[in-house]
mmCIF file of C-alpha atoms in Angstrom:
data_model
loop_
_atom_site.group_PDB
_atom_site.id
_atom_site.type_symbol
_atom_site.label_atom_id
_atom_site.label_comp_id
_atom_site.label_asym_id
_atom_site.label_seq_id
_atom_site.Cartn_x
_atom_site.Cartn_y
_atom_site.Cartn_z
ATOM 1 C CA LEU F 101 2.844 -9.807 -5.907
ATOM 2 C CA LYS F 102 1.021 -13.017 -6.724
ATOM 3 C CA GLU F 103 4.373 -14.604 -7.620
ATOM 4 C CA LEU F 104 5.694 -13.707 -4.164
ATOM 5 C CA GLU F 105 2.581 -15.187 -2.568
ATOM 6 C CA VAL F 106 3.020 -18.621 -4.157
ATOM 7 C CA ASP F 107 6.809 -18.591 -3.747
ATOM 8 C CA GLY F 108 6.642 -20.554 -0.486
ATOM 9 C CA THR F 109 10.256 -19.872 0.540
ATOM 10 C CA TRP F 110 9.462 -17.424 3.328
ATOM 11 C CA PRO F 111 11.674 -18.024 6.387
ATOM 12 C CA GLU F 112 10.598 -19.155 9.842
ATOM 13 C CA GLY F 113 6.969 -19.918 9.007
ATOM 14 C CA ARG F 114 6.258 -16.478 7.586
ATOM 15 C CA HIS F 115 3.531 -16.010 5.002
ATOM 16 C CA PHE F 116 2.775 -13.436 2.352
ATOM 17 C CA ARG F 117 -0.666 -12.817 0.924
ATOM 18 C CA ALA F 118 -1.504 -10.316 -1.799
ATOM 19 C CA MET F 119 -5.055 -8.954 -1.714
ATOM 20 C CA ARG F 120 -7.014 -6.711 -4.029
ATOM 21 C CA VAL F 121 -9.780 -4.808 -2.250
ATOM 22 C CA GLN F 122 -12.093 -3.775 -5.074
ATOM 23 C CA GLU F 123 -14.290 -1.426 -3.035
ATOM 24 C CA SER F 124 -11.360 0.310 -1.351
ATOM 25 C CA LYS F 125 -10.777 4.024 -1.672
ATOM 26 C CA SER F 126 -8.240 4.363 1.144
ATOM 27 C CA LYS F 127 -5.323 2.822 2.998
ATOM 28 C CA ALA F 128 -7.597 2.328 6.022
ATOM 29 C CA ALA F 129 -10.061 0.270 3.963
ATOM 30 C CA ASN F 130 -7.204 -1.892 2.685
ATOM 31 C CA LEU F 131 -5.867 -2.468 6.204
ATOM 32 C CA ASN F 132 -9.323 -3.274 7.587
ATOM 33 C CA ALA F 133 -9.919 -5.831 4.817
ATOM 34 C CA ALA F 134 -6.548 -7.469 5.463
ATOM 35 C CA LEU F 135 -6.931 -7.509 9.247
ATOM 36 C CA ARG F 136 -10.245 -9.381 8.923
ATOM 37 C CA THR F 137 -8.319 -12.316 7.412
ATOM 38 C CA VAL F 138 -5.567 -12.509 10.053
ATOM 39 C CA LYS F 139 -5.549 -15.594 12.223
ATOM 40 C CA ASP F 140 -2.132 -15.093 13.828
ATOM 41 C CA ALA F 141 -1.723 -13.802 17.364
ATOM 42 C CA PHE F 142 0.594 -10.969 16.297
ATOM 43 C CA VAL F 143 0.548 -8.600 13.334
ATOM 44 C CA VAL F 144 3.120 -6.041 12.230
ATOM 45 C CA ILE F 145 2.363 -3.495 9.535
ATOM 46 C CA TYR F 146 5.049 -1.422 7.848
ATOM 47 C CA ASP F 147 4.510 1.007 5.013
ATOM 48 C CA ALA F 148 6.212 -0.089 1.812
ATOM 49 C CA ASP F 149 8.600 2.863 1.900
ATOM 50 C CA HIS F 150 9.780 2.262 5.476
ATOM 51 C CA HIS F 151 13.154 0.701 6.176
ATOM 52 C CA PRO F 152 13.177 -0.214 9.877
ATOM 53 C CA ASP F 153 16.379 -1.017 11.704
ATOM 54 C CA SER F 154 17.024 -4.756 11.689
ATOM 55 C CA ASP F 155 16.544 -5.122 15.448
ATOM 56 C CA SER F 156 13.583 -2.727 15.806
ATOM 57 C CA LEU F 157 10.913 -5.433 15.901
ATOM 58 C CA LEU F 158 12.734 -7.435 18.566
ATOM 59 C CA LEU F 159 13.230 -4.309 20.683
ATOM 60 C CA LEU F 160 9.573 -3.408 20.287
ATOM 61 C CA TRP F 161 8.435 -6.930 21.218
ATOM 62 C CA GLU F 162 10.581 -6.960 24.358
ATOM 63 C CA LYS F 163 9.201 -3.583 25.463
ATOM 64 C CA MET F 164 5.601 -4.610 24.741
ATOM 65 C CA VAL F 165 5.967 -7.739 26.886
ATOM 66 C CA ARG F 166 7.695 -5.837 29.698
ATOM 67 C CA ARG F 167 4.998 -3.133 29.777
ATOM 68 C CA GLY F 168 2.064 -5.452 29.113
ATOM 69 C CA VAL F 169 0.719 -3.602 26.080
ATOM 70 C CA ASP F 170 -1.124 -5.083 23.098
ATOM 71 C CA CYS F 171 -0.860 -2.366 20.463
ATOM 72 C CA VAL F 172 1.608 0.350 19.514
ATOM 73 C CA GLN F 173 1.822 2.991 16.851
ATOM 74 C CA GLY F 174 5.267 4.288 16.144
ATOM 75 C CA SER F 175 6.791 7.486 14.956
ATOM 76 C CA TYR F 176 9.566 7.645 12.412
ATOM 77 C CA TYR F 177 12.723 9.505 11.672
ATOM 78 C CA MET F 178 14.260 10.288 8.329
ATOM 79 C CA ARG F 179 17.780 8.991 7.757
ATOM 80 C CA ASN F 180 18.393 11.117 4.677
ATOM 81 C CA LEU F 181 16.573 14.319 5.563
ATOM 82 C CA SER F 182 19.146 16.502 3.809
ATOM 83 C CA ASP F 183 18.572 14.588 0.557
ATOM 84 C CA ASN F 184 14.811 15.183 0.531
#
């Protein structure tokens, strides 16, 4: 992960930062530690095992602007339910 962080070839001004949260015992503690360092106006968090549709973020953004909301939590669907 540190190699990805220093790579510097992220498109369109994107950044990647790897963090180790020593005192963490949960996903929530990891997210809280990371969110304290965010300086950007917008943050998107996906689980590592999620594979969102390529246009899902744009569709979400458009709907958030249209409805005037600041935060969303999404549900998911399994594409390969019969395989699992």
